[in-house]
Amino acid sequence: MSESKPKAKPFDVSKWVVWEAYRRVKANKGAAGVDGVSVEEFGKDAQNNLYKLWNGLSSGSYFPPPVKAVEIPKSGVVVSESWQCPLLRTG
């Protein structure tokens, strides 16, 4: 009788790396993405949300949604800089 090994995820994404990224976004008081979900709201179920994100990243099934452009005015300059704010959750 042959024992089948559990299939490895195609991408080696550490759960710690996903958690650390969330921790940094939270510490930087990250803004809500295009879906309007705040860091605080995401954090209410952080463990489950981060697991779903990690699972999608490591399985290759996560495809980032569109990003929200946020205009950052610079003092003394007419032109403003655009930053891209991705979403926190996977859907």
PDB file of N, CA and C in Angstrom:
ATOM      1  N   MET A   1       0.835  -1.165   0.000  1.00  0.00           N
ATOM      2  CA  MET A   1       0.000   0.000   0.000  1.00  0.00           C
ATOM      3  C   MET A   1       0.888   1.239   0.000  1.00  0.00           C
ATOM      4  N   SER A   2       0.695   2.109  -0.988  1.00  0.00           N
ATOM      5  CA  SER A   2       1.527   3.311  -1.056  1.00  0.00           C
ATOM      6  C   SER A   2       0.824   4.483  -0.381  1.00  0.00           C
ATOM      7  N   GLU A   3       1.620   5.216   0.328  1.00  0.00           N
ATOM      8  CA  GLU A   3       1.100   6.369   1.041  1.00  0.00           C
ATOM      9  C   GLU A   3       1.382   7.619   0.211  1.00  0.00           C
ATOM     10  N   SER A   4       0.357   8.389  -0.058  1.00  0.00           N
ATOM     11  CA  SER A   4       0.596   9.604  -0.836  1.00  0.00           C
ATOM     12  C   SER A   4       0.978  10.742   0.106  1.00  0.00           C
ATOM     13  N   LYS A   5       1.969  11.487  -0.327  1.00  0.00           N
ATOM     14  CA  LYS A   5       2.433  12.630   0.451  1.00  0.00           C
ATOM     15  C   LYS A   5       1.494  13.806   0.200  1.00  0.00           C
ATOM     16  N   PRO A   6       1.310  14.626   1.214  1.00  0.00           N
ATOM     17  CA  PRO A   6       0.519  15.833   0.968  1.00  0.00           C
ATOM     18  C   PRO A   6       1.224  16.694  -0.067  1.00  0.00           C
ATOM     19  N   LYS A   7       0.460  17.280  -0.962  1.00  0.00           N
ATOM     20  CA  LYS A   7       1.054  18.119  -2.003  1.00  0.00           C
ATOM     21  C   LYS A   7       1.570  19.412  -1.383  1.00  0.00           C
ATOM     22  N   ALA A   8       2.774  19.762  -1.778  1.00  0.00           N
ATOM     23  CA  ALA A   8       3.363  21.011  -1.301  1.00  0.00           C
ATOM     24  C   ALA A   8       2.752  22.168  -2.081  1.00  0.00           C
ATOM     25  N   LYS A   9       2.751  23.319  -1.466  1.00  0.00           N
ATOM     26  CA  LYS A   9       2.265  24.519  -2.146  1.00  0.00           C
ATOM     27  C   LYS A   9       3.286  24.887  -3.227  1.00  0.00           C
ATOM     28  N   PRO A  10       2.816  25.377  -4.383  1.00  0.00           N
ATOM     29  CA  PRO A  10       3.744  25.717  -5.460  1.00  0.00           C
ATOM     30  C   PRO A  10       4.684  26.874  -5.126  1.00  0.00           C
ATOM     31  N   PHE A  11       4.265  27.754  -4.217  1.00  0.00           N
ATOM     32  CA  PHE A  11       5.107  28.896  -3.845  1.00  0.00           C
ATOM     33  C   PHE A  11       5.393  28.834  -2.358  1.00  0.00           C
ATOM     34  N   ASP A  12       6.664  28.974  -2.013  1.00  0.00           N
ATOM     35  CA  ASP A  12       7.071  28.889  -0.618  1.00  0.00           C
ATOM     36  C   ASP A  12       6.921  30.258   0.043  1.00  0.00           C
ATOM     37  N   VAL A  13       5.729  30.518   0.554  1.00  0.00           N
ATOM     38  CA  VAL A  13       5.441  31.790   1.225  1.00  0.00           C
ATOM     39  C   VAL A  13       5.286  31.493   2.711  1.00  0.00           C
ATOM     40  N   SER A  14       6.119  32.102   3.500  1.00  0.00           N
ATOM     41  CA  SER A  14       6.088  31.891   4.939  1.00  0.00           C
ATOM     42  C   SER A  14       4.882  32.592   5.560  1.00  0.00           C
ATOM     43  N   LYS A  15       4.206  31.900   6.469  1.00  0.00           N
ATOM     44  CA  LYS A  15       3.098  32.532   7.196  1.00  0.00           C
ATOM     45  C   LYS A  15       3.619  33.708   8.013  1.00  0.00           C
ATOM     46  N   TRP A  16       4.845  33.587   8.501  1.00  0.00           N
ATOM     47  CA  TRP A  16       5.445  34.656   9.280  1.00  0.00           C
ATOM     48  C   TRP A  16       5.603  35.923   8.441  1.00  0.00           C
ATOM     49  N   VAL A  17       5.994  35.776   7.181  1.00  0.00           N
ATOM     50  CA  VAL A  17       6.185  36.928   6.298  1.00  0.00           C
ATOM     51  C   VAL A  17       4.852  37.651   6.083  1.00  0.00           C
ATOM     52  N   VAL A  18       3.772  36.897   5.898  1.00  0.00           N
ATOM     53  CA  VAL A  18       2.447  37.497   5.714  1.00  0.00           C
ATOM     54  C   VAL A  18       2.040  38.235   6.989  1.00  0.00           C
ATOM     55  N   TRP A  19       2.246  37.612   8.143  1.00  0.00           N
ATOM     56  CA  TRP A  19       1.913  38.248   9.417  1.00  0.00           C
ATOM     57  C   TRP A  19       2.734  39.521   9.623  1.00  0.00           C
ATOM     58  N   GLU A  20       4.030  39.462   9.329  1.00  0.00           N
ATOM     59  CA  GLU A  20       4.915  40.610   9.507  1.00  0.00           C
ATOM     60  C   GLU A  20       4.497  41.759   8.581  1.00  0.00           C
ATOM     61  N   ALA A  21       4.102  41.452   7.357  1.00  0.00           N
ATOM     62  CA  ALA A  21       3.639  42.491   6.433  1.00  0.00           C
ATOM     63  C   ALA A  21       2.392  43.172   6.988  1.00  0.00           C
ATOM     64  N   TYR A  22       1.456  42.387   7.509  1.00  0.00           N
ATOM     65  CA  TYR A  22       0.245  42.951   8.118  1.00  0.00           C
ATOM     66  C   TYR A  22       0.613  43.828   9.322  1.00  0.00           C
ATOM     67  N   ARG A  23       1.514  43.343  10.141  1.00  0.00           N
ATOM     68  CA  ARG A  23       1.935  44.089  11.326  1.00  0.00           C
ATOM     69  C   ARG A  23       2.516  45.446  10.933  1.00  0.00           C
ATOM     70  N   ARG A  24       3.282  45.482   9.858  1.00  0.00           N
ATOM     71  CA  ARG A  24       3.889  46.739   9.399  1.00  0.00           C
ATOM     72  C   ARG A  24       2.834  47.697   8.846  1.00  0.00           C
ATOM     73  N   VAL A  25       1.881  47.161   8.088  1.00  0.00           N
ATOM     74  CA  VAL A  25       0.805  48.003   7.562  1.00  0.00           C
ATOM     75  C   VAL A  25       0.033  48.613   8.727  1.00  0.00           C
ATOM     76  N   LYS A  26      -0.252  47.798   9.734  1.00  0.00           N
ATOM     77  CA  LYS A  26      -0.993  48.262  10.906  1.00  0.00           C
ATOM     78  C   LYS A  26      -0.189  49.327  11.658  1.00  0.00           C
ATOM     79  N   ALA A  27       1.101  49.098  11.843  1.00  0.00           N
ATOM     80  CA  ALA A  27       1.956  50.049  12.562  1.00  0.00           C
ATOM     81  C   ALA A  27       2.071  51.374  11.816  1.00  0.00           C
ATOM     82  N   ASN A  28       2.019  51.325  10.490  1.00  0.00           N
ATOM     83  CA  ASN A  28       2.118  52.539   9.671  1.00  0.00           C
ATOM     84  C   ASN A  28       0.766  53.218   9.481  1.00  0.00           C
ATOM     85  N   LYS A  29      -0.261  52.677  10.142  1.00  0.00           N
ATOM     86  CA  LYS A  29      -1.616  53.213  10.031  1.00  0.00           C
ATOM     87  C   LYS A  29      -2.059  53.266   8.578  1.00  0.00           C
ATOM     88  N   GLY A  30      -1.904  52.122   7.889  1.00  0.00           N
ATOM     89  CA  GLY A  30      -2.268  52.009   6.480  1.00  0.00           C
ATOM     90  C   GLY A  30      -3.711  52.395   6.212  1.00  0.00           C
ATOM     91  N   ALA A  31      -3.948  52.954   5.047  1.00  0.00           N
ATOM     92  CA  ALA A  31      -5.287  53.390   4.645  1.00  0.00           C
ATOM     93  C   ALA A  31      -6.063  52.224   4.033  1.00  0.00           C
ATOM     94  N   ALA A  32      -7.375  52.389   3.990  1.00  0.00           N
ATOM     95  CA  ALA A  32      -8.221  51.387   3.346  1.00  0.00           C
ATOM     96  C   ALA A  32      -7.920  51.355   1.850  1.00  0.00           C
ATOM     97  N   GLY A  33      -8.059  50.191   1.257  1.00  0.00           N
ATOM     98  CA  GLY A  33      -7.852  50.046  -0.176  1.00  0.00           C
ATOM     99  C   GLY A  33      -9.104  50.390  -0.951  1.00  0.00           C
ATOM    100  N   VAL A  34      -9.137  50.028  -2.212  1.00  0.00           N
ATOM    101  CA  VAL A  34     -10.265  50.343  -3.079  1.00  0.00           C
ATOM    102  C   VAL A  34     -11.558  49.683  -2.589  1.00  0.00           C
ATOM    103  N   ASP A  35     -11.467  48.632  -1.795  1.00  0.00           N
ATOM    104  CA  ASP A  35     -12.661  47.958  -1.261  1.00  0.00           C
ATOM    105  C   ASP A  35     -13.204  48.648  -0.011  1.00  0.00           C
ATOM    106  N   GLY A  36     -12.479  49.632   0.508  1.00  0.00           N
ATOM    107  CA  GLY A  36     -12.941  50.384   1.660  1.00  0.00           C
ATOM    108  C   GLY A  36     -12.734  49.704   3.009  1.00  0.00           C
ATOM    109  N   VAL A  37     -12.086  48.540   3.036  1.00  0.00           N
ATOM    110  CA  VAL A  37     -11.850  47.821   4.293  1.00  0.00           C
ATOM    111  C   VAL A  37     -10.650  48.441   5.008  1.00  0.00           C
ATOM    112  N   SER A  38     -10.888  48.927   6.217  1.00  0.00           N
ATOM    113  CA  SER A  38      -9.808  49.549   6.987  1.00  0.00           C
ATOM    114  C   SER A  38      -8.930  48.476   7.633  1.00  0.00           C
ATOM    115  N   VAL A  39      -7.756  48.891   8.076  1.00  0.00           N
ATOM    116  CA  VAL A  39      -6.849  47.983   8.778  1.00  0.00           C
ATOM    117  C   VAL A  39      -7.530  47.485  10.058  1.00  0.00           C
ATOM    118  N   GLU A  40      -8.264  48.378  10.714  1.00  0.00           N
ATOM    119  CA  GLU A  40      -8.968  48.000  11.940  1.00  0.00           C
ATOM    120  C   GLU A  40     -10.024  46.923  11.664  1.00  0.00           C
ATOM    121  N   GLU A  41     -10.803  47.127  10.606  1.00  0.00           N
ATOM    122  CA  GLU A  41     -11.842  46.141  10.255  1.00  0.00           C
ATOM    123  C   GLU A  41     -11.212  44.798   9.872  1.00  0.00           C
ATOM    124  N   PHE A  42     -10.140  44.850   9.080  1.00  0.00           N
ATOM    125  CA  PHE A  42      -9.428  43.634   8.677  1.00  0.00           C
ATOM    126  C   PHE A  42      -8.922  42.897   9.901  1.00  0.00           C
ATOM    127  N   GLY A  43      -8.446  43.656  10.901  1.00  0.00           N
ATOM    128  CA  GLY A  43      -7.866  43.087  12.110  1.00  0.00           C
ATOM    129  C   GLY A  43      -8.857  42.390  13.014  1.00  0.00           C
ATOM    130  N   LYS A  44     -10.141  42.666  12.847  1.00  0.00           N
ATOM    131  CA  LYS A  44     -11.154  42.012  13.680  1.00  0.00           C
ATOM    132  C   LYS A  44     -11.162  40.501  13.479  1.00  0.00           C
ATOM    133  N   ASP A  45     -10.751  40.064  12.296  1.00  0.00           N
ATOM    134  CA  ASP A  45     -10.641  38.631  12.003  1.00  0.00           C
ATOM    135  C   ASP A  45      -9.288  38.375  11.328  1.00  0.00           C
ATOM    136  N   ALA A  46      -8.243  38.992  11.895  1.00  0.00           N
ATOM    137  CA  ALA A  46      -6.917  38.955  11.276  1.00  0.00           C
ATOM    138  C   ALA A  46      -6.425  37.536  11.024  1.00  0.00           C
ATOM    139  N   GLN A  47      -6.586  36.644  11.989  1.00  0.00           N
ATOM    140  CA  GLN A  47      -6.051  35.296  11.821  1.00  0.00           C
ATOM    141  C   GLN A  47      -6.663  34.611  10.602  1.00  0.00           C
ATOM    142  N   ASN A  48      -7.971  34.672  10.471  1.00  0.00           N
ATOM    143  CA  ASN A  48      -8.650  34.053   9.338  1.00  0.00           C
ATOM    144  C   ASN A  48      -8.315  34.772   8.028  1.00  0.00           C
ATOM    145  N   ASN A  49      -8.330  36.109   8.057  1.00  0.00           N
ATOM    146  CA  ASN A  49      -8.022  36.878   6.851  1.00  0.00           C
ATOM    147  C   ASN A  49      -6.595  36.635   6.373  1.00  0.00           C
ATOM    148  N   LEU A  50      -5.657  36.592   7.323  1.00  0.00           N
ATOM    149  CA  LEU A  50      -4.257  36.358   6.946  1.00  0.00           C
ATOM    150  C   LEU A  50      -4.044  34.939   6.454  1.00  0.00           C
ATOM    151  N   TYR A  51      -4.776  33.976   7.021  1.00  0.00           N
ATOM    152  CA  TYR A  51      -4.665  32.601   6.531  1.00  0.00           C
ATOM    153  C   TYR A  51      -5.147  32.511   5.085  1.00  0.00           C
ATOM    154  N   LYS A  52      -6.284  33.143   4.798  1.00  0.00           N
ATOM    155  CA  LYS A  52      -6.811  33.113   3.426  1.00  0.00           C
ATOM    156  C   LYS A  52      -5.843  33.782   2.456  1.00  0.00           C
ATOM    157  N   LEU A  53      -5.244  34.889   2.890  1.00  0.00           N
ATOM    158  CA  LEU A  53      -4.272  35.576   2.050  1.00  0.00           C
ATOM    159  C   LEU A  53      -3.045  34.700   1.815  1.00  0.00           C
ATOM    160  N   TRP A  54      -2.504  34.117   2.895  1.00  0.00           N
ATOM    161  CA  TRP A  54      -1.342  33.236   2.771  1.00  0.00           C
ATOM    162  C   TRP A  54      -1.656  32.048   1.856  1.00  0.00           C
ATOM    163  N   ASN A  55      -2.815  31.439   2.042  1.00  0.00           N
ATOM    164  CA  ASN A  55      -3.195  30.281   1.247  1.00  0.00           C
ATOM    165  C   ASN A  55      -3.249  30.635  -0.243  1.00  0.00           C
ATOM    166  N   GLY A  56      -3.845  31.783  -0.552  1.00  0.00           N
ATOM    167  CA  GLY A  56      -3.910  32.213  -1.947  1.00  0.00           C
ATOM    168  C   GLY A  56      -2.542  32.514  -2.529  1.00  0.00           C
ATOM    169  N   LEU A  57      -1.683  33.167  -1.733  1.00  0.00           N
ATOM    170  CA  LEU A  57      -0.331  33.478  -2.204  1.00  0.00           C
ATOM    171  C   LEU A  57       0.481  32.210  -2.445  1.00  0.00           C
ATOM    172  N   SER A  58       0.442  31.306  -1.488  1.00  0.00           N
ATOM    173  CA  SER A  58       1.290  30.113  -1.589  1.00  0.00           C
ATOM    174  C   SER A  58       0.760  29.088  -2.587  1.00  0.00           C
ATOM    175  N   SER A  59      -0.528  29.138  -2.899  1.00  0.00           N
ATOM    176  CA  SER A  59      -1.074  28.182  -3.876  1.00  0.00           C
ATOM    177  C   SER A  59      -1.020  28.728  -5.298  1.00  0.00           C
ATOM    178  N   GLY A  60      -0.746  30.011  -5.422  1.00  0.00           N
ATOM    179  CA  GLY A  60      -0.692  30.613  -6.752  1.00  0.00           C
ATOM    180  C   GLY A  60      -2.057  31.063  -7.249  1.00  0.00           C
ATOM    181  N   SER A  61      -3.067  31.014  -6.386  1.00  0.00           N
ATOM    182  CA  SER A  61      -4.413  31.396  -6.814  1.00  0.00           C
ATOM    183  C   SER A  61      -4.750  32.848  -6.491  1.00  0.00           C
ATOM    184  N   TYR A  62      -3.832  33.568  -5.861  1.00  0.00           N
ATOM    185  CA  TYR A  62      -4.072  34.970  -5.517  1.00  0.00           C
ATOM    186  C   TYR A  62      -3.670  35.852  -6.681  1.00  0.00           C
ATOM    187  N   PHE A  63      -4.602  36.634  -7.143  1.00  0.00           N
ATOM    188  CA  PHE A  63      -4.335  37.608  -8.191  1.00  0.00           C
ATOM    189  C   PHE A  63      -4.711  38.973  -7.635  1.00  0.00           C
ATOM    190  N   PRO A  64      -3.735  39.839  -7.444  1.00  0.00           N
ATOM    191  CA  PRO A  64      -4.022  41.134  -6.819  1.00  0.00           C
ATOM    192  C   PRO A  64      -5.085  41.906  -7.586  1.00  0.00           C
ATOM    193  N   PRO A  65      -6.030  42.483  -6.853  1.00  0.00           N
ATOM    194  CA  PRO A  65      -7.050  43.312  -7.495  1.00  0.00           C
ATOM    195  C   PRO A  65      -6.470  44.663  -7.873  1.00  0.00           C
ATOM    196  N   PRO A  66      -7.246  45.499  -8.562  1.00  0.00           N
ATOM    197  CA  PRO A  66      -6.757  46.842  -8.886  1.00  0.00           C
ATOM    198  C   PRO A  66      -6.380  47.597  -7.608  1.00  0.00           C
ATOM    199  N   VAL A  67      -5.517  48.563  -7.769  1.00  0.00           N
ATOM    200  CA  VAL A  67      -5.083  49.350  -6.622  1.00  0.00           C
ATOM    201  C   VAL A  67      -5.742  50.717  -6.647  1.00  0.00           C
ATOM    202  N   LYS A  68      -5.743  51.364  -5.526  1.00  0.00           N
ATOM    203  CA  LYS A  68      -6.312  52.700  -5.381  1.00  0.00           C
ATOM    204  C   LYS A  68      -5.165  53.707  -5.405  1.00  0.00           C
ATOM    205  N   ALA A  69      -5.215  54.648  -6.309  1.00  0.00           N
ATOM    206  CA  ALA A  69      -4.189  55.687  -6.366  1.00  0.00           C
ATOM    207  C   ALA A  69      -4.552  56.791  -5.387  1.00  0.00           C
ATOM    208  N   VAL A  70      -3.602  57.185  -4.579  1.00  0.00           N
ATOM    209  CA  VAL A  70      -3.808  58.249  -3.604  1.00  0.00           C
ATOM    210  C   VAL A  70      -2.843  59.371  -3.929  1.00  0.00           C
ATOM    211  N   GLU A  71      -3.381  60.549  -4.142  1.00  0.00           N
ATOM    212  CA  GLU A  71      -2.541  61.695  -4.463  1.00  0.00           C
ATOM    213  C   GLU A  71      -1.912  62.249  -3.186  1.00  0.00           C
ATOM    214  N   ILE A  72      -0.610  62.402  -3.208  1.00  0.00           N
ATOM    215  CA  ILE A  72       0.138  62.936  -2.070  1.00  0.00           C
ATOM    216  C   ILE A  72       0.737  64.273  -2.489  1.00  0.00           C
ATOM    217  N   PRO A  73       0.129  65.382  -2.076  1.00  0.00           N
ATOM    218  CA  PRO A  73       0.685  66.686  -2.471  1.00  0.00           C
ATOM    219  C   PRO A  73       2.033  66.944  -1.812  1.00  0.00           C
ATOM    220  N   LYS A  74       2.930  67.550  -2.574  1.00  0.00           N
ATOM    221  CA  LYS A  74       4.244  67.913  -2.036  1.00  0.00           C
ATOM    222  C   LYS A  74       4.265  69.417  -1.823  1.00  0.00           C
ATOM    223  N   SER A  75       4.804  69.825  -0.706  1.00  0.00           N
ATOM    224  CA  SER A  75       4.825  71.261  -0.399  1.00  0.00           C
ATOM    225  C   SER A  75       5.723  72.012  -1.380  1.00  0.00           C
ATOM    226  N   GLY A  76       5.197  73.132  -1.854  1.00  0.00           N
ATOM    227  CA  GLY A  76       5.973  73.975  -2.753  1.00  0.00           C
ATOM    228  C   GLY A  76       6.055  73.461  -4.178  1.00  0.00           C
ATOM    229  N   VAL A  77       5.355  72.364  -4.485  1.00  0.00           N
ATOM    230  CA  VAL A  77       5.412  71.787  -5.825  1.00  0.00           C
ATOM    231  C   VAL A  77       3.986  71.632  -6.334  1.00  0.00           C
ATOM    232  N   VAL A  78       3.781  71.974  -7.589  1.00  0.00           N
ATOM    233  CA  VAL A  78       2.438  71.880  -8.171  1.00  0.00           C
ATOM    234  C   VAL A  78       2.053  70.422  -8.425  1.00  0.00           C
ATOM    235  N   VAL A  79       2.993  69.612  -8.856  1.00  0.00           N
ATOM    236  CA  VAL A  79       2.738  68.210  -9.175  1.00  0.00           C
ATOM    237  C   VAL A  79       2.671  67.390  -7.895  1.00  0.00           C
ATOM    238  N   SER A  80       1.763  66.433  -7.852  1.00  0.00           N
ATOM    239  CA  SER A  80       1.679  65.550  -6.688  1.00  0.00           C
ATOM    240  C   SER A  80       2.122  64.146  -7.063  1.00  0.00           C
ATOM    241  N   GLU A  81       2.516  63.405  -6.072  1.00  0.00           N
ATOM    242  CA  GLU A  81       3.021  62.047  -6.258  1.00  0.00           C
ATOM    243  C   GLU A  81       1.887  61.050  -6.034  1.00  0.00           C
ATOM    244  N   SER A  82       1.820  60.022  -6.838  1.00  0.00           N
ATOM    245  CA  SER A  82       0.757  59.023  -6.701  1.00  0.00           C
ATOM    246  C   SER A  82       1.308  57.756  -6.064  1.00  0.00           C
ATOM    247  N   TRP A  83       0.694  57.322  -4.975  1.00  0.00           N
ATOM    248  CA  TRP A  83       1.059  56.080  -4.299  1.00  0.00           C
ATOM    249  C   TRP A  83      -0.015  55.058  -4.582  1.00  0.00           C
ATOM    250  N   GLN A  84       0.349  53.812  -4.715  1.00  0.00           N
ATOM    251  CA  GLN A  84      -0.606  52.750  -4.991  1.00  0.00           C
ATOM    252  C   GLN A  84      -0.903  52.003  -3.706  1.00  0.00           C
ATOM    253  N   CYS A  85      -2.181  51.886  -3.315  1.00  0.00           N
ATOM    254  CA  CYS A  85      -2.592  51.239  -2.075  1.00  0.00           C
ATOM    255  C   CYS A  85      -3.316  49.945  -2.401  1.00  0.00           C
ATOM    256  N   PRO A  86      -2.673  48.789  -2.264  1.00  0.00           N
ATOM    257  CA  PRO A  86      -3.361  47.528  -2.538  1.00  0.00           C
ATOM    258  C   PRO A  86      -4.353  47.180  -1.421  1.00  0.00           C
ATOM    259  N   LEU A  87      -5.163  46.191  -1.690  1.00  0.00           N
ATOM    260  CA  LEU A  87      -6.144  45.726  -0.711  1.00  0.00           C
ATOM    261  C   LEU A  87      -5.485  44.860   0.332  1.00  0.00           C
ATOM    262  N   LEU A  88      -6.100  44.770   1.504  1.00  0.00           N
ATOM    263  CA  LEU A  88      -5.621  43.881   2.560  1.00  0.00           C
ATOM    264  C   LEU A  88      -6.205  42.482   2.433  1.00  0.00           C
ATOM    265  N   ARG A  89      -7.453  42.396   2.028  1.00  0.00           N
ATOM    266  CA  ARG A  89      -8.073  41.075   2.025  1.00  0.00           C
ATOM    267  C   ARG A  89      -8.145  40.486   0.627  1.00  0.00           C
ATOM    268  N   THR A  90      -8.450  39.201   0.575  1.00  0.00           N
ATOM    269  CA  THR A  90      -8.439  38.489  -0.689  1.00  0.00           C
ATOM    270  C   THR A  90      -9.799  38.374  -1.334  1.00  0.00           C
ATOM    271  N   GLY A  91     -10.830  38.775  -0.696  1.00  0.00           N
ATOM    272  CA  GLY A  91     -12.124  38.757  -1.362  1.00  0.00           C
ATOM    273  C   GLY A  91     -13.222  38.085  -0.629  1.00  0.00           C
TER     274      GLY A  91
END
